[in-house]
Amino acid sequence: MTAVKDACRQAVLKKKPRLVEAMYFCELNTPVDSLSKMRAQVLKEGMQEGSALFTVHAYLPVSESFGFADELRKETSGAASALLALSQFEAVFCDILAGDPFCVK
């Protein structure tokens, strides 16, 4: 049993494992005067034709999404709406996670 465990551990370590975090795809619709910044990777942004709404498509870390809807409603007085859908996993970068032993700078 120990030999199998050690062999599995060595196989995983040989491939240089990375820590990953879950990312939501976020579609945010908000009035132009209610825009603010968050830790997100913005993919696309622009005005919706025929309305005064601004649309933002972004990847938002799941860890940043806790309380996001409440904060969004509070900051925009209920004028904004967001759609969150689990999209992907991304590698955590060295500057975000200082304790990653596999991080090469």
PDB file of C-alpha atoms in Angstrom:
ATOM      1  CA  MET A   1       0.000   0.000   0.000  1.00  0.00           C
ATOM      2  CA  THR A   2       2.816   2.422   0.860  1.00  0.00           C
ATOM      3  CA  ALA A   3       4.536   1.769  -2.465  1.00  0.00           C
ATOM      4  CA  VAL A   4       1.351   2.580  -4.408  1.00  0.00           C
ATOM      5  CA  LYS A   5       0.775   5.743  -2.366  1.00  0.00           C
ATOM      6  CA  ASP A   6       4.356   6.916  -2.932  1.00  0.00           C
ATOM      7  CA  ALA A   7       4.145   6.140  -6.657  1.00  0.00           C
ATOM      8  CA  CYS A   8       0.911   8.148  -6.998  1.00  0.00           C
ATOM      9  CA  ARG A   9       2.390  11.062  -5.040  1.00  0.00           C
ATOM     10  CA  GLN A  10       5.521  11.100  -7.238  1.00  0.00           C
ATOM     11  CA  ALA A  11       3.418  10.960 -10.430  1.00  0.00           C
ATOM     12  CA  VAL A  12       1.377  13.968  -9.305  1.00  0.00           C
ATOM     13  CA  LEU A  13       4.441  15.966  -8.216  1.00  0.00           C
ATOM     14  CA  LYS A  14       6.216  15.194 -11.501  1.00  0.00           C
ATOM     15  CA  LYS A  15       3.483  17.072 -13.395  1.00  0.00           C
ATOM     16  CA  LYS A  16       3.969  20.208 -11.212  1.00  0.00           C
ATOM     17  CA  PRO A  17       0.508  20.567  -9.667  1.00  0.00           C
ATOM     18  CA  ARG A  18      -1.114  24.010  -9.562  1.00  0.00           C
ATOM     19  CA  LEU A  19      -3.707  25.464  -7.235  1.00  0.00           C
ATOM     20  CA  VAL A  20      -6.818  26.579  -9.096  1.00  0.00           C
ATOM     21  CA  GLU A  21      -9.849  28.690  -8.227  1.00  0.00           C
ATOM     22  CA  ALA A  22     -13.349  28.412  -9.620  1.00  0.00           C
ATOM     23  CA  MET A  23     -14.513  31.264 -11.857  1.00  0.00           C
ATOM     24  CA  TYR A  24     -18.027  32.468 -12.611  1.00  0.00           C
ATOM     25  CA  PHE A  25     -19.000  33.952 -15.950  1.00  0.00           C
ATOM     26  CA  CYS A  26     -20.793  37.147 -14.984  1.00  0.00           C
ATOM     27  CA  GLU A  27     -23.151  39.154 -17.169  1.00  0.00           C
ATOM     28  CA  LEU A  28     -23.887  42.439 -15.447  1.00  0.00           C
ATOM     29  CA  ASN A  29     -26.542  44.907 -16.635  1.00  0.00           C
ATOM     30  CA  THR A  30     -26.405  48.288 -14.941  1.00  0.00           C
ATOM     31  CA  PRO A  31     -27.147  51.950 -15.573  1.00  0.00           C
ATOM     32  CA  VAL A  32     -24.019  53.814 -16.718  1.00  0.00           C
ATOM     33  CA  ASP A  33     -23.863  55.957 -13.578  1.00  0.00           C
ATOM     34  CA  SER A  34     -23.676  52.845 -11.332  1.00  0.00           C
ATOM     35  CA  LEU A  35     -20.458  51.278 -12.618  1.00  0.00           C
ATOM     36  CA  SER A  36     -17.798  50.282 -10.095  1.00  0.00           C
ATOM     37  CA  LYS A  37     -14.690  48.048  -9.995  1.00  0.00           C
ATOM     38  CA  MET A  38     -14.268  44.527  -8.651  1.00  0.00           C
ATOM     39  CA  ARG A  39     -11.580  41.841  -8.921  1.00  0.00           C
ATOM     40  CA  ALA A  40     -12.722  40.430 -12.234  1.00  0.00           C
ATOM     41  CA  GLN A  41     -11.337  39.787 -15.683  1.00  0.00           C
ATOM     42  CA  VAL A  42     -13.513  41.892 -18.018  1.00  0.00           C
ATOM     43  CA  LEU A  43     -14.154  40.217 -21.365  1.00  0.00           C
ATOM     44  CA  LYS A  44     -16.516  42.664 -23.034  1.00  0.00           C
ATOM     45  CA  GLU A  45     -18.337  45.819 -22.093  1.00  0.00           C
ATOM     46  CA  GLY A  46     -20.643  48.187 -23.926  1.00  0.00           C
ATOM     47  CA  MET A  47     -23.997  49.914 -24.117  1.00  0.00           C
ATOM     48  CA  GLN A  48     -27.133  47.933 -24.928  1.00  0.00           C
ATOM     49  CA  GLU A  49     -28.772  49.275 -28.056  1.00  0.00           C
ATOM     50  CA  GLY A  50     -32.042  51.088 -27.413  1.00  0.00           C
ATOM     51  CA  SER A  51     -31.596  51.398 -23.653  1.00  0.00           C
ATOM     52  CA  ALA A  52     -29.592  53.256 -21.029  1.00  0.00           C
ATOM     53  CA  LEU A  53     -28.065  50.046 -19.669  1.00  0.00           C
ATOM     54  CA  PHE A  54     -24.392  49.161 -19.745  1.00  0.00           C
ATOM     55  CA  THR A  55     -23.532  45.447 -20.133  1.00  0.00           C
ATOM     56  CA  VAL A  56     -20.341  43.894 -18.788  1.00  0.00           C
ATOM     57  CA  HIS A  57     -19.203  40.310 -19.447  1.00  0.00           C
ATOM     58  CA  ALA A  58     -16.478  39.157 -17.063  1.00  0.00           C
ATOM     59  CA  TYR A  59     -14.964  36.247 -15.183  1.00  0.00           C
ATOM     60  CA  LEU A  60     -15.423  36.679 -11.441  1.00  0.00           C
ATOM     61  CA  PRO A  61     -13.697  34.447  -8.865  1.00  0.00           C
ATOM     62  CA  VAL A  62     -16.266  32.457  -6.878  1.00  0.00           C
ATOM     63  CA  SER A  63     -14.541  33.608  -3.674  1.00  0.00           C
ATOM     64  CA  GLU A  64     -15.354  37.240  -4.621  1.00  0.00           C
ATOM     65  CA  SER A  65     -19.011  36.453  -5.328  1.00  0.00           C
ATOM     66  CA  PHE A  66     -20.149  35.964  -1.726  1.00  0.00           C
ATOM     67  CA  GLY A  67     -22.393  38.937  -0.945  1.00  0.00           C
ATOM     68  CA  PHE A  68     -21.995  40.200  -4.531  1.00  0.00           C
ATOM     69  CA  ALA A  69     -25.741  40.363  -5.255  1.00  0.00           C
ATOM     70  CA  ASP A  70     -26.500  42.215  -2.006  1.00  0.00           C
ATOM     71  CA  GLU A  71     -23.673  44.694  -2.571  1.00  0.00           C
ATOM     72  CA  LEU A  72     -24.747  45.186  -6.182  1.00  0.00           C
ATOM     73  CA  ARG A  73     -28.332  45.939  -5.182  1.00  0.00           C
ATOM     74  CA  LYS A  74     -27.174  48.272  -2.405  1.00  0.00           C
ATOM     75  CA  GLU A  75     -24.737  50.221  -4.615  1.00  0.00           C
ATOM     76  CA  THR A  76     -27.185  50.619  -7.505  1.00  0.00           C
ATOM     77  CA  SER A  77     -30.413  50.957  -5.495  1.00  0.00           C
ATOM     78  CA  GLY A  78     -31.710  47.806  -7.192  1.00  0.00           C
ATOM     79  CA  ALA A  79     -31.125  49.114 -10.737  1.00  0.00           C
ATOM     80  CA  ALA A  80     -28.507  46.502 -11.704  1.00  0.00           C
ATOM     81  CA  SER A  81     -28.844  42.792 -12.292  1.00  0.00           C
ATOM     82  CA  ALA A  82     -26.246  40.054 -12.612  1.00  0.00           C
ATOM     83  CA  LEU A  83     -26.222  36.552 -14.034  1.00  0.00           C
ATOM     84  CA  LEU A  84     -23.561  34.226 -12.588  1.00  0.00           C
ATOM     85  CA  ALA A  85     -22.758  30.819 -14.077  1.00  0.00           C
ATOM     86  CA  LEU A  86     -19.863  28.508 -13.159  1.00  0.00           C
ATOM     87  CA  SER A  87     -17.533  28.702 -16.116  1.00  0.00           C
ATOM     88  CA  GLN A  88     -14.032  27.373 -15.517  1.00  0.00           C
ATOM     89  CA  PHE A  89     -11.091  26.921 -13.196  1.00  0.00           C
ATOM     90  CA  GLU A  90      -8.012  29.141 -13.437  1.00  0.00           C
ATOM     91  CA  ALA A  91      -4.551  28.715 -11.968  1.00  0.00           C
ATOM     92  CA  VAL A  92      -3.917  30.895  -8.934  1.00  0.00           C
ATOM     93  CA  PHE A  93      -1.043  33.299  -9.562  1.00  0.00           C
ATOM     94  CA  CYS A  94       1.909  33.729  -7.209  1.00  0.00           C
ATOM     95  CA  ASP A  95       0.982  37.285  -6.181  1.00  0.00           C
ATOM     96  CA  ILE A  96      -2.486  36.167  -5.014  1.00  0.00           C
ATOM     97  CA  LEU A  97      -1.385  33.132  -3.022  1.00  0.00           C
ATOM     98  CA  ALA A  98       1.944  33.587  -1.227  1.00  0.00           C
ATOM     99  CA  GLY A  99       2.010  30.057   0.229  1.00  0.00           C
ATOM    100  CA  ASP A 100       2.017  28.100  -3.040  1.00  0.00           C
ATOM    101  CA  PRO A 101       5.121  25.853  -2.859  1.00  0.00           C
ATOM    102  CA  PHE A 102       4.999  25.180  -6.627  1.00  0.00           C
ATOM    103  CA  CYS A 103       4.990  28.844  -7.617  1.00  0.00           C
ATOM    104  CA  VAL A 104       7.951  29.790  -9.809  1.00  0.00           C
ATOM    105  CA  LYS A 105       8.652  33.514 -10.061  1.00  0.00           C
TER     106      LYS A 105
END
